Amino acid sequence: QVQLVESGGGLVQAGGSLRLSCVASGRTFSTYAMAWFRQNPGKEREFVAALSWKGDSTYYADSVKGRFTISRDSAKNTMYLQMNSLNYEDTAVYYCAADRLGRGTTRRYEYQYWGQGTQVTVSS
């Protein structure tokens, strides 16, 4: 079992930056693929970014490509999402997710473990 806890959300003005963190505990974190998803009320949870278990492959949604960067520090059991040039459309609850099979896909049903989410609000 893996427990995930996100932090780093908050209120930021458009054009600003935030860095989200996701701390994992429980099982071996280093072999799990990790990802960030986000969700607004009444909408489906959407893919944001993913990172392979080796950390050598990254995937981004088109809407965040060039602005967001996903990374991990396996020694700290922590994953990050650096978000720059934020805009109003980035407002959402952000969730980190882990896939014990190490696939690192864009499909939310392939992730077995989820955090509780952290709110990001971008003011225009």
Backbone as a ProteinNet text record, in pm:
[ID]
protein_1_A
[PRIMARY]
QVQLVESGGGLVQAGGSLRLSCVASGRTFSTYAMAWFRQNPGKEREFVAALSWKGDSTYYADSVKGRFTISRDSAKNTMYLQMNSLNYEDTAVYYCAADRLGRGTTRRYEYQYWGQGTQVTVSS
[TERTIARY]
83.7	0	87.1	44.6	115.5	21.8	69.3	-5.8	59.1	-22.8	25	-35.6	47.8	1.6	55.5	-37.3	1.7	9.3	88.3	95.1	144.3	134.7	188	85.6	-40.1	-143.6	-168.1	-247.5	-279.7	-335.9	-339.7	-391.6	-274.3	-278.8	-171.1	-230.5	-165	-212.7	-172.5	-248.9	-215.6	-74.4	-0.3	138.1	236.9	185	269.6	305.5	372.2	421.4	386.7	375.7	360.6	436	478.9	536.8	459.4	400.2	330	424.9	402.2	479.2	385.5	435.4	359.1	455.9	431.1	515.8	450.4	527.3	478	534.3	453.2	499.3	433.8	492.2	432.8	517.8	514	587.2	701.2	766.7	878.3	829.4	869.1	825	901.4	1026.4	1114.2	1074.1	997.4	958.6	820.2	756	622.1	630	550	531	439.7	459.8	385.9	323.7	217.4	149	73.3	38.7	-49.9	-174	-288.8	-416	-479.7	-582.2	-654.7	-802.6	-882.6	-1027.6	-1097.8	-1200.1	-1289.2	-1427.2	-1506.8	-1641.5	-1722.7	-1782.1	-1868.3	-1794.7	-1662.9	-1583	-1504.5	-1462.1	-1382.2	-1240.6	-1180.3	-1040.8	-953.5	-870.1	-791.3	-642.6	-577.2	-432.9	-358.1	-252.6	-167	-26.2	35.3	173.5	203.6	297	335.9	485.8	537.9	681	702.6	786.6	813.5	885.1	887	945.7	1095.7	1159	1302.2	1328.3	1224.2	1242.1	1299.2	1307.9	1371	1271.2	1143.5	1039.7	932.3	894.2	788.8	683.4	562.5	450.3	368.4	321	245.2	120.1	15.9	-101.2	-62	-122.7	-89.5	-111.6	-210.1	-245.6	-139.5	-49.5	51.3	193.1	206.9	339.9	414.5	538.6	620.4	605.9	504.3	482.2	502.1	466.8	476.3	591.9	652.7	759.6	739	735.5	721.2	858.7	881.6	1010.4	991.1	1093.5	1085.5	1221.8	1218.4	1338.3	1313.7	1361.2	1333.5	1393.4	1504.6	1566.6	1475.1	1390.8	1297.4	1155.9	1137.3	1003.1	905.8	952.2	872.4	869.9	753	734.4	693.2	730.8	702.3	631.5	559.5	506.5	534	630.2	659.6	568.1	489.4	390.9	425.3	456.4	490.4	386.9	385.8	294.3	151	109.2	-24.7	-131.8	-240.9	-355.3	-482.4	-590.9	-715.9	-760.6	-734.8	-778.1	-702.7	-596.8	-523	-585.2	-683.7	-751.5	-817.6	-788.3	-842.4	-788.2	-843.8	-781.4	-683.1	-560.5	-455.8	-430.4	-426.6	-407.8	-280.3	-206	-96.1	-143.6	-82.5	-122.6	1.1	-12	99.1	51	133.3	105.1	212.1	174.3	272.2	333.7	269.2	324	424.3	442.9	547.2	521.9	394.7	366.6	375.8	326.6	333.6	249.1	125.1	37.7	-45	-127.3	-217.3	-354.4	-377.9	-510.5	-526.6	-623	-637.7	-673.1	-740.2	-778.9	-659.8	-543.9	-424.8	-342.4	-394.6	-326.1	-405.2	-336.9	-403.8	-410.2	-320.2	-310.1	-324	-398.6	-427.7	-411.7	-369.3	-367.9	-504	-512.7	-640.4	-663.5	-561.4	-574.3	-532.6	-488.1	-453.5	-509.8	-573.7	-641.7	-543.1	-552.9	-478.5	-580.1	-570	-660.5	-578.3	-606.5	-535.3	-632.3	-597	-683.4	-642.1	-743	-714.8	-693.4
-119.4	0	124.2	223.5	350.9	462	549.5	667.8	790.5	876	995.5	1119.7	1218.2	1342.5	1460.4	1538.9	1655.8	1780	1874	2005.2	2107	2235.2	2340	2418.7	2378	2453.6	2587.1	2670.4	2800.5	2893.8	3020	3125	3200.2	3216.8	3284.8	3368.9	3477.1	3560.3	3500	3531.6	3485.7	3529.5	3437.5	3463.9	3418.9	3383.6	3341.7	3194.3	3148.9	3011.3	2948	2816.9	2735.6	2605.6	2546.5	2413.4	2321.5	2218.6	2118.1	2005.1	1946.8	1832.1	1717.6	1597.2	1476.7	1382.6	1359.6	1270.5	1133.7	1031.2	894	818.7	733	648.9	512.8	415.2	282.7	178.1	177.7	77	141	61.5	109.7	211.3	331.3	439.7	443.6	404	426.6	346.5	239.8	158.3	194	292.5	332.4	447.9	440.1	557.3	654.5	782.1	885.1	983	1046.1	1140.9	1245.7	1352.4	1455.6	1461.9	1471.5	1494.3	1616.3	1669.9	1780.6	1768.6	1835.3	1822.3	1946.7	1988.1	2093.8	2035.2	2101.3	2049	2024.2	1907.6	1873.6	1829.1	1822.5	1780.9	1655.6	1586.3	1467	1504.2	1411.3	1430.1	1416	1515.1	1514.7	1501.5	1440.1	1418.4	1549.9	1563.9	1681.9	1643.5	1551.2	1512.7	1377.9	1304.5	1173.8	1155.2	1067.4	1042.6	894	835.4	692.1	659	531.2	493.4	519.3	515.9	547.3	696.7	773.4	917.8	966.3	877.5	916.3	950.4	933.7	968.3	1051.7	1158.5	1245.8	1267.2	1291.2	1313.5	1429.4	1513.5	1631.4	1647	1697.4	1738.9	1859.6	1870.8	1981.8	2116.7	2123.8	2250.9	2301.9	2213.6	2255.7	2243.1	2186.3	2163	2294.7	2294.9	2415.4	2505.6	2479	2561.7	2482.8	2354.1	2269.3	2170.9	2135.2	2035.9	1937.7	1809.8	1704.8	1646	1615.6	1558	1477.3	1400.6	1320.1	1313.9	1299.9	1276.5	1147.3	1036.7	906.9	895.2	961.7	956.7	1017.4	1111.5	1176.7	1124.6	1025.4	972.9	1084.6	1177.2	1295.8	1322.8	1361.6	1404	1550.5	1620.6	1762.9	1797.6	1908.8	1967.9	2117.1	2161.2	2303.1	2363.7	2461.8	2522.7	2670	2706.8	2844.4	2902.1	3032.9	3102.2	3054.4	3048.5	2997.7	3090	3030.3	3107.9	3056.2	3127.4	3096.2	2952.7	2903.7	2767.8	2659.5	2696	2599.2	2580.7	2661.4	2647.2	2510.7	2436.5	2302.1	2244.6	2131.1	2049.1	1955.9	1956.8	1875.3	1751.2	1637	1509.5	1442.7	1383.6	1298.9	1154.5	1074.1	935.8	848.8	722.4	628.3	499.9	447.4	322.8	221.4	117.1	19.2	-61.1	-58.9	-131.2	-46.3	78.3	159.5	208.2	212	242.7	392.3	476.3	619.9	666.1	624.9	660.4	783.8	821.7	935.9	893.8	766.2	712.4	698.2	768.1	771.9	635.2	547.8	419	324.2	362.4	279.3	316.7	407	445.5	390.8	322.6	253.9	339.7	434.6	511	659.2	727.3	868.9	943.8	1068.9	1156.7	1221.6	1307.8	1371.2	1498.8	1548.4	1666.4	1794.4	1889.5	2022.8	2126	2227.8	2327.2	2429.5	2453.4	2561.2	2657.7	2782.5	2884.9	2997.3	3025.5	3130.6	3245.5	3361.1	3478	3554.2	3601	3671.5	3820.4
0	0	0	-75.9	-84.8	-41.2	42.9	82.4	18.1	-39.7	-108.6	-44.1	-19.2	41	-40.1	-97.2	-175.2	-86.5	-131.6	-66.8	-168.8	-131.4	-217.5	-294.2	-286	-354.9	-287.4	-354.2	-297.3	-401.2	-364.8	-452.5	-514.5	-646	-715.8	-828.4	-860.1	-970.5	-1104.2	-1205	-1339.6	-1376.5	-1436.7	-1470.5	-1364.7	-1247.5	-1137.1	-1142.9	-1037.3	-1030.5	-896	-898.8	-778.1	-798.5	-688.1	-694.6	-601.7	-659.4	-582.1	-545.6	-427.6	-383.6	-350.5	-367.7	-333.2	-263.1	-136	-58	-49.5	-82.1	-80.2	38.4	94.7	204.8	192.1	255.3	259.3	189.5	59.5	-16.8	-94.1	-176.2	-255.9	-358.1	-339.2	-424.8	-555.7	-553.2	-668	-790.9	-774.3	-890.4	-943.2	-886	-926.2	-1025.1	-1130.6	-1214.3	-1139.7	-1163.1	-1091.1	-1189.2	-1144.3	-1233.1	-1152.8	-1221.1	-1167.6	-1255.5	-1190.4	-1256.1	-1189.3	-1253.7	-1192.3	-1224.4	-1140.6	-1155.5	-1103.5	-1178.1	-1134.7	-1110	-1027.6	-996.9	-1122.3	-1129.1	-1240.9	-1365.4	-1357.7	-1472.9	-1439.4	-1544.8	-1523.2	-1480.1	-1409	-1369	-1494	-1518.7	-1641.2	-1613.9	-1709.1	-1699.9	-1713.5	-1634.5	-1643.1	-1685.6	-1609.6	-1639.6	-1576.4	-1636.6	-1583.7	-1597.2	-1511.2	-1504.6	-1488.9	-1572.8	-1563.5	-1433.9	-1400.1	-1271.8	-1268.7	-1385.3	-1391	-1388.4	-1417.7	-1424.4	-1555.1	-1654.7	-1780.2	-1889.8	-1860.8	-1958.1	-1890.6	-1956	-1905.3	-2012.8	-1969.8	-2060.4	-2004.5	-2094.6	-2053.2	-2137.6	-2074.7	-2150.4	-2235.3	-2352.3	-2441.7	-2374	-2287.8	-2224.7	-2127.9	-2082.9	-1984.2	-2037.5	-2156.2	-2212.6	-2227	-2180.1	-2186	-2064.6	-1981.4	-1861.8	-1733.4	-1735.8	-1617.1	-1633.5	-1519.6	-1520.1	-1406.1	-1440.1	-1340.3	-1310.9	-1184.3	-1145.3	-1017.8	-983.7	-862.3	-796.5	-664	-585.5	-508.7	-563	-502.4	-363.7	-339.4	-206.1	-100.5	-142.3	-50.8	-66	-154.6	-181.8	-217.5	-297.2	-327.5	-477.1	-524.8	-662.6	-661.1	-767.3	-774.5	-905	-902.4	-1024	-1016.7	-1094.5	-1104	-1208.5	-1168.3	-1256.7	-1276	-1397.9	-1431.6	-1527.3	-1538.4	-1629.8	-1611.4	-1488.6	-1458.1	-1514.1	-1558.8	-1604.9	-1540.5	-1562.4	-1493.4	-1517.9	-1639	-1673.7	-1596.9	-1527.3	-1446.1	-1308.4	-1275.4	-1146.6	-1137	-1030.5	-1012	-881.6	-844.3	-740.2	-810.3	-764.1	-824.5	-738.9	-806	-739	-789	-698.7	-743	-740.8	-826.4	-843.2	-866.5	-826.4	-842.5	-907.3	-996.8	-1067.3	-1030.8	-959.3	-912.3	-1027.3	-1145.7	-1259.5	-1337.7	-1297.3	-1356.1	-1497.2	-1540.1	-1680.6	-1711.8	-1623.4	-1648.4	-1764.3	-1768.1	-1880.2	-1847.9	-1945	-1927.2	-1877.1	-1861.3	-1827.2	-1676.3	-1619.4	-1474.4	-1416.3	-1492.5	-1437	-1422.1	-1473.3	-1458.9	-1336	-1255.4	-1132.1	-1014.5	-925.7	-815.3	-687.5	-674.7	-551.2	-581.3	-495.1	-514.4	-383.9	-396.1	-280.6	-261.7	-160.9	-128	-208.4	-273.4	-357.9	-288.4	-367.7	-317.2	-414.9	-360.6	-443.1	-497.4	-627.5	-692.5	-751.6	-712.6	-763.4	-824.9	-951.7	-1023.1	-1046.9	-995.6	-1012.8	-1137.9	-1209.4	-1335.7	-1312
[MASK]
++++++++++++++++++++++++++++++++++++++++++++++++++++++++++++++++++++++++++++++++++++++++++++++++++++++++++++++++++++++++++++

